[in-house]
XYZ file of C-alpha atoms in Angstrom:
419
model
C 39.145 186.239 76.561
C 38.516 188.452 73.569
C 36.531 187.348 70.490
C 39.666 187.205 68.285
C 41.379 185.042 70.848
C 38.345 182.736 71.085
C 38.274 182.525 67.272
C 41.980 181.595 67.189
C 41.411 178.867 69.790
C 38.380 177.534 67.913
C 40.393 177.412 64.705
C 43.218 175.661 66.484
C 40.844 173.015 67.808
C 39.186 172.489 64.467
C 42.577 172.361 62.701
C 43.894 169.733 65.085
C 40.708 167.663 64.705
C 40.938 167.876 60.913
C 44.610 166.854 60.994
C 43.811 163.821 63.113
C 40.846 162.909 60.858
C 42.954 163.369 57.720
C 45.758 161.252 59.119
C 43.410 158.433 60.070
C 41.572 158.731 56.716
C 44.846 158.532 54.780
C 45.956 155.542 56.816
C 42.639 153.712 56.223
C 42.800 154.560 52.507
C 46.351 153.155 52.365
C 45.266 149.960 54.141
C 42.234 149.691 51.796
C 44.311 150.214 48.730
C 46.846 147.615 49.738
C 44.095 145.094 50.624
C 42.202 145.741 47.371
C 45.345 145.531 45.272
C 46.306 142.233 46.978
C 42.804 140.784 46.428
C 42.728 141.756 42.733
C 46.198 140.394 42.122
C 45.326 137.090 43.832
C 42.071 136.764 41.842
C 43.888 137.477 38.593
C 46.471 134.823 39.259
C 43.776 132.291 40.205
C 41.786 133.065 37.059
C 44.836 132.612 34.853
C 45.644 129.291 36.529
C 42.067 128.124 35.906
C 42.236 129.186 32.284
C 45.662 127.595 31.752
C 44.544 124.253 33.266
C 41.337 124.282 31.290
C 43.096 125.129 27.991
C 45.741 122.438 28.492
C 43.466 119.691 29.708
C 40.297 120.626 27.794
C 38.070 120.367 30.885
C 36.395 122.666 33.403
C 37.794 123.010 36.911
C 35.831 126.001 38.150
C 32.120 126.194 39.147
C 29.603 125.179 36.506
C 28.318 128.222 34.733
C 31.526 130.145 35.239
C 33.989 128.348 32.939
C 33.507 127.078 29.412
C 35.781 125.116 27.115
C 35.532 125.514 23.342
C 37.567 123.269 21.023
C 38.492 123.462 17.342
C 39.141 119.981 15.970
C 39.284 119.001 12.320
C 37.807 122.352 11.300
C 34.821 121.994 13.593
C 34.173 124.154 16.732
C 32.493 122.430 19.630
C 31.706 123.615 23.171
C 31.213 121.630 26.322
C 30.121 120.574 28.780
C 27.865 123.701 28.934
C 26.839 126.201 26.277
C 28.968 129.375 26.479
C 27.301 132.749 26.889
C 26.202 134.874 23.942
C 29.037 136.249 21.894
C 31.318 133.254 22.464
C 33.390 131.584 21.161
C 35.702 134.271 19.822
C 36.072 132.647 16.366
C 38.580 135.164 15.018
C 40.947 134.335 17.901
C 40.538 130.587 17.322
C 41.270 130.901 13.632
C 44.307 133.088 14.209
C 45.804 130.598 16.588
C 44.889 127.687 14.311
C 46.714 129.473 11.500
C 49.925 129.385 13.492
C 49.543 132.441 15.662
C 50.634 132.716 19.258
C 48.277 132.057 22.137
C 45.915 134.931 22.979
C 44.745 136.043 26.413
C 42.101 138.764 26.449
C 39.348 140.198 28.638
C 35.897 140.963 27.295
C 33.552 143.264 29.297
C 29.978 142.265 28.530
C 26.557 142.123 30.227
C 27.764 143.735 33.448
C 30.643 141.312 33.975
C 34.126 140.573 32.600
C 35.066 137.446 30.724
C 38.659 136.221 30.668
C 39.465 134.322 27.460
C 42.541 132.213 26.754
C 43.079 130.714 23.322
C 45.994 128.422 22.628
C 47.014 125.551 20.441
C 47.218 121.960 21.745
C 48.225 118.591 20.295
C 44.706 117.881 19.216
C 43.694 121.335 17.893
C 42.894 124.749 19.374
C 41.244 125.234 22.754
C 39.583 128.423 23.965
C 38.806 128.675 27.678
C 36.315 131.313 28.885
C 36.019 132.362 32.547
C 33.223 134.602 33.937
C 34.635 136.765 36.712
C 31.322 138.052 38.066
C 31.879 136.535 41.451
C 35.323 137.988 41.742
C 33.994 141.388 40.769
C 31.250 141.033 43.418
C 33.910 140.238 46.020
C 35.824 143.376 44.971
C 32.701 145.556 45.289
C 31.909 144.118 48.652
C 35.440 144.795 49.835
C 35.268 148.416 48.557
C 31.910 148.991 50.284
C 33.200 147.466 53.503
C 36.318 149.687 53.452
C 34.245 152.756 52.536
C 31.968 152.142 55.494
C 34.877 151.386 57.794
C 36.745 154.484 56.568
C 33.694 156.698 57.085
C 33.215 155.414 60.648
C 36.908 155.618 61.317
C 37.170 159.211 60.091
C 34.102 160.314 62.084
C 35.508 158.624 65.137
C 38.900 160.215 64.502
C 37.283 163.685 64.114
C 35.416 163.227 67.410
C 38.554 161.986 69.104
C 40.512 164.800 67.529
C 38.071 167.373 69.001
C 38.471 165.842 72.447
C 42.259 165.731 72.117
C 42.339 169.277 70.687
C 40.143 170.526 73.522
C 42.466 169.027 76.124
C 45.570 170.143 74.219
C 44.384 173.767 73.875
C 43.155 173.872 77.498
C 46.603 174.814 78.853
C 46.751 177.667 76.285
C 43.335 178.922 77.447
C 44.443 178.740 81.018
C 47.706 180.565 80.174
C 45.766 183.328 78.493
C 43.490 183.627 81.476
C 46.446 183.812 83.839
C 48.074 186.389 81.616
C 44.922 188.501 81.708
C 44.737 188.189 85.478
C 48.389 189.209 85.806
C 47.904 192.199 83.540
C 44.823 193.244 85.461
C 46.481 192.845 88.828
C 49.683 194.556 87.736
C 47.796 197.436 86.141
C 45.625 197.862 89.176
C 48.670 197.974 91.475
C 50.500 200.453 89.237
C 47.672 202.932 89.002
C 48.170 204.549 92.356
C 51.961 204.993 92.298
C 51.858 206.293 88.693
C 49.105 208.791 89.666
C 51.227 209.983 92.586
C 54.284 210.424 90.396
C 52.169 212.309 87.810
C 50.763 214.633 90.472
C 54.171 215.243 92.002
C 55.663 216.042 88.562
C 52.853 218.568 87.915
C 53.578 220.301 91.207
C 57.280 220.427 90.515
C 56.622 221.837 87.019
C 54.520 224.656 88.452
C 57.179 225.532 91.042
C 60.210 225.139 88.768
C 62.168 227.902 87.141
C 61.525 228.542 83.438
C 64.799 226.856 82.488
C 63.769 223.617 84.155
C 60.066 223.722 83.354
C 60.368 222.237 79.867
C 62.014 219.068 81.159
C 59.472 218.758 83.941
C 56.603 219.212 81.464
C 58.046 216.383 79.385
C 58.122 214.290 82.581
C 54.452 215.181 83.173
C 53.602 214.117 79.655
C 55.507 210.859 80.015
C 53.776 209.976 83.298
C 50.377 210.849 81.772
C 51.091 208.550 78.892
C 52.228 205.786 81.245
C 49.022 206.142 83.162
C 46.991 205.898 79.984
C 48.777 202.724 78.957
C 48.072 201.185 82.355
C 44.384 202.163 82.071
C 44.278 200.637 78.573
C 45.810 197.355 79.781
C 43.473 197.246 82.730
C 40.393 197.870 80.577
C 41.538 195.267 78.086
C 42.062 192.695 80.774
C 38.701 193.364 82.367
C 36.826 193.131 79.076
C 38.487 189.858 78.216
C 38.039 188.332 81.689
C 35.304 186.090 82.957
C 31.728 187.396 83.000
C 31.932 187.881 86.750
C 35.001 190.149 86.403
C 33.669 192.299 83.579
C 32.350 195.793 84.275
C 28.551 196.108 84.520
C 26.662 197.147 81.381
C 23.911 199.713 81.014
C 22.145 201.633 78.240
C 24.596 204.137 76.776
C 23.638 207.102 74.602
C 26.110 207.321 71.728
C 24.826 210.775 70.805
C 25.772 212.063 74.267
C 29.189 210.393 74.092
C 29.917 211.982 70.720
C 28.872 215.413 71.940
C 30.999 215.131 75.047
C 34.011 213.931 73.063
C 33.778 216.804 70.523
C 33.369 219.334 73.360
C 36.354 217.902 75.209
C 38.581 218.061 72.074
C 37.377 221.509 70.944
C 40.351 223.398 72.467
C 42.871 221.011 70.896
C 41.137 221.233 67.551
C 41.212 225.033 67.710
C 44.930 225.006 68.518
C 45.597 222.846 65.476
C 43.170 224.898 63.240
C 41.139 221.751 62.557
C 37.344 222.027 62.033
C 35.324 219.359 63.828
C 31.696 218.892 62.775
C 29.146 216.747 64.608
C 26.041 215.171 63.058
C 23.639 213.318 65.324
C 19.930 212.440 65.348
C 17.592 214.521 67.456
C 16.822 211.525 69.687
C 19.205 209.483 71.797
C 20.888 206.488 70.148
C 21.335 203.917 72.865
C 23.305 200.692 73.004
C 23.973 198.185 75.785
C 27.536 198.363 77.023
C 30.094 199.534 79.551
C 29.825 203.360 79.611
C 33.479 204.006 80.343
C 34.652 201.597 77.641
C 32.380 203.021 74.940
C 33.356 206.525 75.994
C 36.940 205.489 75.444
C 36.096 204.248 71.950
C 34.577 207.541 70.779
C 37.237 209.681 72.374
C 40.045 207.472 71.023
C 38.786 207.663 67.451
C 38.375 211.442 67.631
C 41.844 211.861 69.228
C 43.320 209.626 66.613
C 41.768 211.695 63.820
C 43.080 214.935 65.396
C 46.593 213.497 65.559
C 46.601 212.780 61.849
C 44.687 215.757 60.485
C 47.001 218.578 59.396
C 46.285 222.240 60.188
C 43.397 223.553 58.198
C 41.916 220.040 57.816
C 38.482 218.819 58.872
C 37.025 216.005 60.904
C 33.457 214.744 60.767
C 31.796 212.828 63.573
C 28.510 211.171 62.667
C 26.098 209.218 64.830
C 23.258 207.446 63.075
C 21.057 204.413 63.583
C 18.903 201.881 61.802
C 16.162 199.734 63.126
C 18.654 197.264 64.715
C 22.070 198.914 64.754
C 23.774 202.111 65.856
C 26.822 203.530 64.099
C 29.531 206.026 64.982
C 31.564 207.295 62.055
C 34.737 209.426 62.304
C 36.196 210.884 59.078
C 39.320 213.002 58.663
C 41.247 214.688 55.867
C 44.643 213.403 57.009
C 47.249 211.486 55.017
C 45.133 208.323 54.996
C 46.695 204.864 54.660
C 47.087 202.094 52.154
C 44.009 199.833 51.923
C 46.231 196.803 52.600
C 46.944 198.236 56.097
C 43.224 198.523 57.004
C 43.072 195.326 59.075
C 46.542 195.733 60.559
C 45.789 199.172 61.937
C 44.173 197.448 64.918
C 47.174 195.268 65.692
C 49.112 196.278 68.821
C 52.171 198.371 67.986
C 51.756 197.876 64.262
C 53.906 200.155 62.147
C 52.772 201.156 58.696
C 54.754 202.300 55.702
C 55.893 205.900 56.118
C 55.155 205.919 59.819
C 58.564 207.357 60.676
C 58.956 207.654 64.419
C 55.210 207.296 64.947
C 53.724 203.922 65.909
C 50.392 202.337 66.215
C 49.967 201.986 69.964
C 47.426 200.253 72.154
C 44.713 202.793 71.336
C 43.149 201.320 68.179
C 43.831 197.751 69.298
C 41.929 198.493 72.513
C 39.142 200.100 70.476
C 38.688 196.912 68.551
C 38.702 194.808 71.732
C 35.998 197.041 73.291
C 33.829 196.950 70.178
C 34.119 193.215 69.635
C 33.509 192.546 73.320
C 30.181 194.451 72.887
C 29.241 192.297 69.931
C 29.982 195.007 67.384
C 32.317 195.608 64.495
C 34.800 198.293 63.524
C 36.050 199.011 60.032
C 38.746 201.306 58.662
C 38.667 202.792 55.122
C 41.230 205.030 53.549
C 43.615 205.724 50.721
C 46.978 207.540 50.737
C 46.362 211.271 50.613
C 42.562 210.898 50.858
C 41.994 210.718 54.597
C 40.614 207.951 56.718
C 37.252 206.778 57.999
C 36.599 204.597 61.042
C 33.124 203.110 61.456
C 31.873 201.469 64.615
C 28.650 199.420 64.455
C 26.798 198.204 67.581
C 23.446 196.665 68.288
C 20.838 199.106 69.499
C 19.299 198.901 72.942
C 15.745 197.762 72.489
C 14.027 198.869 75.683
C 14.166 202.566 76.538
C 15.337 203.089 80.117
C 13.810 205.570 82.485
C 17.096 207.325 83.100
C 19.602 207.189 80.216
C 23.257 206.994 81.083
C 24.844 210.355 81.128
C 28.133 211.115 79.396
C 29.083 213.923 81.757
C 32.463 212.496 82.563
C 35.010 213.970 80.190
C 36.753 211.391 78.066
C 40.502 210.955 78.045
C 42.301 212.594 75.124
C 45.643 210.918 74.623
C 47.400 211.497 71.372
C 47.344 208.409 69.156
C 48.682 207.557 65.752
C 47.368 205.095 63.307
C-alpha cells in the first residue's frame, strides 16, 4: 500500500472516530441540557411556592437561615424569626407596595449567592419574604460538574470505540486494496511475456515489410512498446505498494550515475529535437538507499517528460546535488509550463490539464510519485504558463559508504510522457 493510500485510510479512521465521538458528545450535551433545565425549572417553582406561602402566612417554611420574613405594620418594619442578611429588607420595594403598588418579585445577586425576594400586601400590612438559593445553586454546580465529567469520560470512550469500529470498518477496504494490488501484479506479470512476443514479432514484420506497409507496422511496434511500458509501470507500482516481503530488495544507489546514464540514453532523442541537455553533478557519488530499477525509472521518466514538452531549440537542465542528510535530483525545462494550480494534480493518474489537447497525463508521473514516496522521499513540481517547469525529487542520503556502489549500466527506458 502506498503512502497516500495509507494516509487516506488513516484519515478515514480518524474521521469515523471523530464522528462517533461528536455524536456521543452531542447526545450527552443534549441529555445534560435537558436535565439541567428541568432541575432549574423545578427549583424555581419550589422557591416561588416557598415565597408565596411565607408572604401569605407571615412565617418561615424553609430551613432556618435560608428564608426570612419581614413585615411592615403600622409604619414599622420588623423581621423574624431570624435577622435577615445584610442589605435586607428592600425598603423601597416595601414602601412602593404599601403605597398601593403591585406585588414585586425580584432576584438579588449578592455575596456569591442569589436571593429571591417577594413583596406583597396582606390584610395586616406588607410582607417581604427573602429566600437564599445558595443550596440550589450548589446543586446546579454539582450537576454541571457531574455531567461534565460524565461527558468527558463518555466522549473519550466513544473516541476509543470509534477507533476500534473504524479500524474494523476500514479493514475490508484495506483488504480490497491489497487484493487489487495482487491482481494487478499477477495480471501484469502474466501479460509481460505475450506482449514482449507480440512486440518482437511486430518488429520482425516491420523489417521485412514493403515500404507501403512499413508505416502501419511501425505504428504497431510503437503501440506494443507502449503497452509493455504500461504493464511494467503497473507491475512496479503493485510491487512497491505490496507487503514488505513482496517488495524488491533495496541497495545503495548512486544518483549521479543514474543521471549520467539517463542523459546519455536520451542524447540521440535530444539531438533529433534540437534540445540542449546539460548535466550538473558533484564530483563524488550521491548515494541513497532504494530499489535501483525503480529510481532509475524516476530519473529517466522525468528527463523523458521534459523532452516531450520542450520545443525545438529549448534547453533542459539536470542537476544532482546533496546536503548533509538529503540528496536531490532536479530537472528543469523551457517548455510551455503549467498553471501553479495544477502542480499537485500533475501526479494524478490520467489527469488532463487545461490546454492539454489530445495529450494526457499518463501513469508516468503518478508512478514517479509512488516510487519516491515509497522510498520516504518527496517530489515537487513548479512552473508557470510559458516559463517552463521544474521537478525536484528529494531523498534521504545513504549514510554508510558501500564497498561496491550500485552501477547504473542498464539503460533506462525512454517512453514519451506528457505532463
